[in-house]
XYZ file of C-alpha atoms in Angstrom:
406
model
C 65.131 -28.241 -33.640
C 61.342 -28.039 -33.968
C 59.763 -25.112 -32.040
C 57.660 -26.388 -29.162
C 59.647 -29.593 -28.879
C 62.535 -30.855 -26.775
C 64.906 -33.809 -27.313
C 67.008 -35.786 -24.836
C 69.712 -38.430 -25.188
C 69.774 -41.103 -22.469
C 72.492 -43.552 -21.457
C 72.360 -46.368 -18.906
C 75.283 -48.644 -18.037
C 75.034 -51.991 -16.278
C 76.224 -55.580 -16.643
C 72.651 -56.481 -17.659
C 70.203 -54.814 -20.004
C 68.563 -51.686 -18.590
C 64.952 -50.635 -19.271
C 64.384 -46.874 -19.091
C 61.274 -44.904 -18.160
C 60.768 -41.173 -18.680
C 58.469 -38.568 -17.196
C 57.600 -34.993 -18.176
C 56.075 -32.521 -15.726
C 54.619 -29.072 -16.338
C 56.210 -26.921 -13.675
C 54.109 -23.914 -14.739
C 50.757 -25.655 -14.438
C 49.491 -24.258 -17.743
C 45.751 -24.910 -18.230
C 46.143 -24.673 -22.019
C 48.542 -27.596 -22.403
C 47.079 -30.340 -24.631
C 48.328 -33.891 -25.103
C 52.049 -34.172 -25.724
C 53.640 -36.568 -28.212
C 56.853 -38.415 -27.394
C 58.975 -41.020 -29.129
C 62.061 -41.812 -31.191
C 60.648 -42.965 -34.546
C 56.905 -42.884 -33.938
C 55.440 -40.343 -31.527
C 52.593 -41.395 -29.221
C 50.598 -39.388 -26.653
C 51.902 -39.292 -23.090
C 50.287 -38.162 -19.854
C 52.010 -35.362 -17.958
C 53.420 -36.476 -14.631
C 53.276 -40.197 -15.487
C 56.129 -42.526 -16.426
C 56.305 -43.850 -19.991
C 58.657 -46.241 -21.777
C 61.505 -44.504 -23.550
C 64.742 -45.432 -25.309
C 68.174 -43.875 -25.700
C 66.706 -40.957 -27.627
C 63.352 -39.307 -26.941
C 61.730 -36.226 -28.449
C 58.621 -34.573 -27.011
C 56.486 -32.296 -29.148
C 53.751 -29.668 -28.812
C 54.976 -28.190 -25.544
C 53.450 -24.778 -24.889
C 55.362 -21.909 -23.241
C 56.318 -22.529 -19.657
C 58.749 -24.356 -17.407
C 59.215 -28.130 -17.725
C 60.921 -30.913 -15.763
C 62.189 -34.058 -17.491
C 63.069 -37.153 -15.426
C 64.412 -40.584 -16.316
C 64.936 -43.789 -14.351
C 66.496 -47.118 -15.296
C 65.871 -50.647 -14.006
C 68.256 -53.529 -14.704
C 67.257 -57.169 -15.130
C 67.953 -57.845 -11.446
C 65.345 -55.273 -10.441
C 67.783 -52.567 -9.323
C 66.588 -49.044 -10.132
C 68.304 -45.676 -10.348
C 67.237 -42.182 -11.396
C 69.100 -39.420 -13.181
C 69.086 -35.836 -11.948
C 65.895 -34.211 -13.342
C 66.455 -31.652 -16.110
C 64.584 -28.344 -16.015
C 64.026 -26.393 -19.237
C 61.750 -23.678 -20.580
C 59.730 -23.051 -23.732
C 59.551 -19.320 -24.427
C 57.468 -17.079 -26.684
C 58.397 -14.074 -28.819
C 59.270 -10.939 -26.856
C 57.710 -8.754 -29.544
C 54.217 -10.210 -29.805
C 52.112 -13.363 -30.005
C 53.671 -16.474 -31.506
C 52.098 -19.531 -33.164
C 52.446 -22.926 -31.506
C 51.199 -26.272 -32.744
C 48.764 -27.749 -30.262
C 48.019 -30.981 -32.122
C 49.184 -32.585 -35.345
C 51.403 -35.251 -36.921
C 55.050 -35.544 -35.940
C 57.840 -37.996 -36.791
C 56.377 -40.961 -38.742
C 52.647 -41.562 -39.216
C 50.418 -43.928 -41.164
C 48.488 -42.570 -44.122
C 45.477 -40.693 -42.741
C 43.973 -37.202 -42.692
C 46.698 -34.676 -41.855
C 45.196 -32.136 -39.445
C 47.033 -29.432 -37.493
C 45.629 -27.316 -34.673
C 47.413 -24.104 -33.753
C 47.259 -21.673 -30.869
C 48.645 -18.140 -30.539
C 50.473 -17.512 -27.256
C 51.596 -14.232 -25.723
C 53.722 -15.284 -22.777
C 51.591 -17.981 -21.142
C 48.324 -16.428 -22.305
C 46.323 -17.670 -25.275
C 45.361 -15.064 -27.905
C 42.100 -16.378 -29.453
C 41.692 -13.463 -31.896
C 44.940 -14.192 -33.777
C 44.864 -15.226 -37.447
C 47.267 -17.723 -38.990
C 49.127 -18.445 -42.196
C 50.213 -21.976 -43.116
C 52.422 -23.771 -45.626
C 52.977 -27.483 -46.316
C 56.150 -28.404 -48.215
C 56.947 -31.905 -49.535
C 60.572 -32.960 -49.393
C 62.073 -33.791 -52.821
C 63.765 -36.743 -51.065
C 64.321 -37.871 -47.487
C 67.708 -36.130 -47.520
C 66.732 -32.870 -49.225
C 65.287 -30.252 -46.881
C 62.959 -27.966 -48.905
C 63.921 -25.063 -46.668
C 61.587 -22.313 -45.521
C 58.348 -21.615 -47.418
C 58.165 -18.841 -49.987
C 54.387 -18.861 -50.236
C 51.871 -18.801 -47.398
C 48.114 -19.331 -47.302
C 45.719 -17.951 -44.753
C 44.410 -20.752 -42.551
C 42.161 -21.275 -39.553
C 43.362 -22.433 -36.164
C 42.634 -25.944 -37.455
C 43.761 -26.837 -40.941
C 43.252 -30.158 -42.771
C 45.154 -31.415 -45.815
C 43.319 -34.725 -46.164
C 45.098 -38.031 -46.690
C 48.243 -36.895 -48.490
C 50.466 -39.335 -50.346
C 53.423 -41.040 -48.720
C 56.631 -39.083 -48.235
C 58.336 -36.560 -45.991
C 56.875 -33.122 -45.314
C 57.519 -29.873 -43.447
C 54.550 -27.953 -42.082
C 54.815 -24.294 -41.041
C 52.374 -22.010 -39.251
C 52.770 -18.400 -38.130
C 50.756 -15.467 -36.916
C 49.635 -13.629 -40.075
C 52.262 -11.067 -41.061
C 54.879 -12.134 -38.513
C 58.496 -12.911 -39.279
C 59.241 -16.317 -40.787
C 61.560 -17.071 -37.889
C 58.559 -16.954 -35.545
C 56.915 -19.951 -37.246
C 55.739 -23.139 -35.610
C 56.973 -26.187 -37.483
C 56.517 -29.965 -37.791
C 58.597 -32.389 -39.839
C 56.791 -35.670 -40.436
C 56.769 -38.678 -42.753
C 53.657 -40.367 -44.128
C 54.460 -44.082 -44.301
C 52.041 -45.985 -46.548
C 54.370 -48.876 -47.376
C 53.802 -52.115 -45.489
C 56.866 -54.144 -44.511
C 57.783 -57.332 -46.325
C 59.196 -60.510 -44.787
C 61.811 -62.914 -46.133
C 63.131 -66.240 -44.852
C 66.701 -66.695 -46.091
C 68.298 -70.126 -46.427
C 65.342 -72.066 -45.062
C 65.648 -75.826 -45.499
C 62.601 -77.557 -46.977
C 63.452 -80.858 -45.260
C 64.673 -81.486 -41.708
C 65.628 -84.807 -40.185
C 65.103 -83.940 -36.498
C 62.117 -83.011 -34.350
C 63.515 -79.537 -33.632
C 63.707 -76.714 -36.155
C 64.934 -73.102 -35.987
C 63.625 -70.588 -38.534
C 65.186 -67.170 -39.108
C 63.272 -64.394 -40.846
C 63.788 -60.727 -41.672
C 61.553 -57.697 -42.091
C 62.221 -54.882 -44.532
C 61.653 -52.449 -41.621
C 63.751 -52.890 -38.479
C 61.084 -51.521 -36.126
C 58.462 -54.063 -37.213
C 56.655 -56.384 -34.855
C 56.181 -59.951 -36.062
C 53.498 -62.640 -35.788
C 54.030 -66.316 -36.612
C 51.805 -69.314 -37.320
C 52.563 -73.020 -37.761
C 50.179 -75.401 -39.529
C 50.838 -79.145 -39.212
C 49.239 -80.891 -42.185
C 49.574 -84.460 -40.883
C 49.388 -83.859 -37.132
C 47.016 -80.960 -36.268
C 47.974 -81.145 -32.578
C 51.368 -79.653 -33.522
C 49.734 -76.576 -35.096
C 50.149 -73.152 -33.478
C 47.857 -70.188 -34.184
C 49.078 -66.644 -34.845
C 51.181 -65.304 -31.983
C 53.831 -62.607 -31.448
C 57.331 -63.817 -32.291
C 60.892 -62.675 -32.858
C 63.581 -64.116 -35.086
C 64.797 -66.799 -34.799
C 61.761 -68.837 -33.776
C 62.186 -72.415 -32.547
C 59.777 -75.341 -32.695
C 60.559 -78.477 -30.685
C 59.358 -82.100 -30.525
C 57.582 -81.972 -33.863
C 56.169 -85.194 -35.230
C 56.971 -86.332 -38.728
C 55.069 -84.850 -41.644
C 54.464 -81.689 -43.655
C 54.311 -78.184 -42.109
C 53.535 -74.651 -43.275
C 55.213 -71.763 -41.429
C 53.783 -68.261 -41.886
C 55.089 -64.913 -40.647
C 53.720 -61.379 -41.053
C 55.226 -58.001 -40.119
C 53.534 -54.827 -38.890
C 55.562 -51.619 -38.898
C 55.705 -49.015 -36.153
C 52.780 -46.982 -37.557
C 50.501 -49.996 -38.058
C 51.012 -50.894 -41.720
C 50.587 -54.678 -41.892
C 52.234 -56.576 -44.705
C 51.263 -59.753 -46.526
C 52.079 -62.987 -44.764
C 55.081 -64.929 -46.050
C 54.849 -68.710 -45.972
C 57.437 -71.457 -46.104
C 56.799 -75.194 -46.268
C 59.007 -77.877 -44.788
C 58.892 -81.602 -44.029
C 60.014 -83.259 -40.806
C 61.345 -86.645 -41.937
C 62.144 -88.934 -39.019
C 62.191 -92.396 -40.641
C 64.525 -93.868 -43.272
C 63.113 -95.198 -46.550
C 62.544 -98.899 -47.232
C 63.578 -101.005 -50.227
C 61.820 -104.186 -51.411
C 63.850 -106.285 -53.873
C 62.505 -108.898 -56.331
C 65.078 -111.012 -58.234
C 66.216 -114.546 -59.026
C 68.988 -115.636 -56.714
C 70.524 -117.901 -59.337
C 71.297 -117.290 -63.004
C 73.394 -118.866 -65.721
C 73.618 -115.629 -67.705
C 76.305 -112.968 -67.497
C 73.637 -110.328 -66.868
C 70.791 -110.101 -64.389
C 67.708 -107.885 -63.959
C 66.906 -106.672 -60.473
C 63.455 -105.238 -59.707
C 62.996 -103.103 -56.594
C 60.632 -100.595 -54.975
C 61.974 -97.718 -52.835
C 59.400 -96.048 -50.560
C 59.730 -93.188 -48.045
C 56.247 -93.519 -46.568
C 53.395 -90.995 -46.363
C 55.240 -88.822 -43.798
C 58.582 -88.892 -45.597
C 60.342 -86.312 -47.691
C 60.584 -88.484 -50.797
C 63.340 -90.552 -52.396
C 66.416 -88.577 -53.413
C 68.239 -91.452 -55.126
C 68.837 -95.225 -55.146
C 72.227 -96.907 -55.530
C 72.784 -100.474 -56.735
C 75.917 -102.586 -56.310
C 77.041 -106.128 -57.101
C 80.393 -107.211 -55.663
C 81.907 -110.700 -56.048
C 82.406 -112.655 -52.857
C 83.919 -115.778 -54.462
C 84.587 -116.534 -58.140
C 85.161 -120.003 -59.548
C 88.774 -120.596 -60.522
C 89.970 -116.976 -60.328
C 90.725 -114.135 -57.996
C 89.233 -110.641 -58.057
C 89.736 -107.128 -56.708
C 86.594 -105.978 -54.902
C 87.882 -102.386 -54.935
C 87.798 -102.260 -58.733
C 85.727 -99.165 -59.742
C 83.503 -101.361 -61.905
C 82.045 -102.749 -58.674
C 81.325 -99.299 -57.170
C 77.736 -98.369 -56.290
C 75.878 -96.603 -59.086
C 72.707 -94.549 -59.254
C 69.991 -96.835 -60.569
C 66.329 -97.212 -61.366
C 64.137 -100.311 -61.371
C 64.583 -102.584 -63.203
C 68.367 -102.457 -62.883
C 70.444 -104.588 -65.266
C 73.946 -105.641 -64.276
C 76.243 -107.107 -66.912
C 79.578 -108.800 -66.461
C 78.582 -111.526 -64.047
C 81.190 -114.242 -63.725
C 80.681 -117.625 -62.237
C 80.597 -117.475 -58.483
C 78.815 -115.865 -55.538
C 78.017 -112.125 -55.497
C 76.742 -109.694 -52.879
C 73.813 -107.506 -53.923
C 73.238 -104.119 -52.242
C 70.406 -101.686 -53.035
C 70.203 -98.588 -50.826
C 67.703 -95.718 -50.989
C 68.445 -92.214 -49.661
C 65.601 -89.786 -48.952
C 65.661 -86.004 -49.193
C 66.495 -85.688 -45.478
C 69.663 -87.754 -45.962
C 68.404 -90.885 -44.239
C 69.489 -94.182 -45.821
C 67.563 -97.454 -45.936
C 68.746 -100.498 -43.955
C 71.455 -102.622 -45.564
C 70.114 -106.047 -46.671
C 72.161 -109.259 -46.938
C 71.340 -110.377 -50.485
C 73.172 -112.975 -52.598
C 73.337 -113.758 -56.324
C 74.770 -116.974 -57.784
C 76.066 -117.134 -61.356
C 76.362 -120.805 -62.222
C 76.939 -122.260 -65.731
C 77.804 -125.839 -64.674
C 75.032 -128.438 -64.596
C 74.477 -130.109 -61.282
C 75.852 -133.577 -60.533
C 73.003 -136.026 -59.964
C 73.468 -139.477 -58.355
C 71.124 -142.203 -57.147
C 72.286 -142.848 -53.644
C 69.795 -145.579 -52.661
C 67.720 -148.257 -54.468
C 67.436 -152.041 -55.147
C 70.589 -154.140 -55.852
C 71.459 -155.195 -59.421
C 70.795 -158.936 -58.748
C 68.054 -158.537 -56.277
C 64.798 -160.273 -57.282
C 61.402 -159.619 -56.042
C 59.256 -162.465 -54.755
C 57.615 -164.257 -57.702
C 54.776 -166.736 -57.448
C 53.737 -169.083 -60.326
C 50.183 -170.306 -60.401
């Protein structure tokens, strides 16, 4: 444990989620007690005698010698509250002489900034202003390798500054000059200068409904997130930066193009770069316009068409063309023959193998959202026989017109 600190584990059981609050009181009423830091990952100042938010594990640092009372209460989602039995504990000094305590300084995880420690020498509950100090700052070779106790010490004032040191984990020690190493004050802290990054796994670039759910992840679990939605085609659907958690849902979106942005800020305030993802809300199927001759005497035919998904659409994924006989002259046919199956096509599409008779033409476009154009009832006639032409009305063979001779 760190001298001048105290840690507690908290449990709360209920059928609903329980929010816990903690409170620390100075039972000795020490006039020398400065601000106290408390937290689980990041330590923040607390006010003695006032409730503060806490989680299942809380550590409080820079407690000076004296008697202390720690209290905790929990409130469930129905508003029911309960308190645990307060815990009384003491912070003691050395029985042989004054001892160094840290009064202010970094603890747990901090952002990159000037690292400054302030020490005080205490004999019992009395401050010893004439004491001199020795200090040592040790970087950890890795987060899992404790560098141990210092071998070398430097004389330092009651306030010592190391400037803005590089990111990593450190142990700081301070003692009364010449005292035993076991009488040292100590802080273990991490300088976090790495901003979190955000990723959006498996995000679809096209959706076919007005509702969309987007999941995102931060590289640091304790990050807070902010989200923004920009609607390119319908500005009224846009949403400015706001706090969010994953997954985020957007409902009743109009068709068109959107840009979703999310940014993460870690527990010490490092803010990462925003991550953006574009998607299209495609609500309408594509259309197909066909231009062709209904009748032909050739065994092949060219079909011209235009497939369009509109300005708010996701774009054409593919077009399929199909000609199936409905009735052939003088012969039967099998409409399920694979040669009549739909095939991916581009305009102009040429179909060969027409036989005399009536055929059904189908051209369908599918957009990137999976919507398919409306089926059209189109016909093609392949006809090689000349028409039969008869005169069905006219003058009789022996009929004469009125003739006058002058």
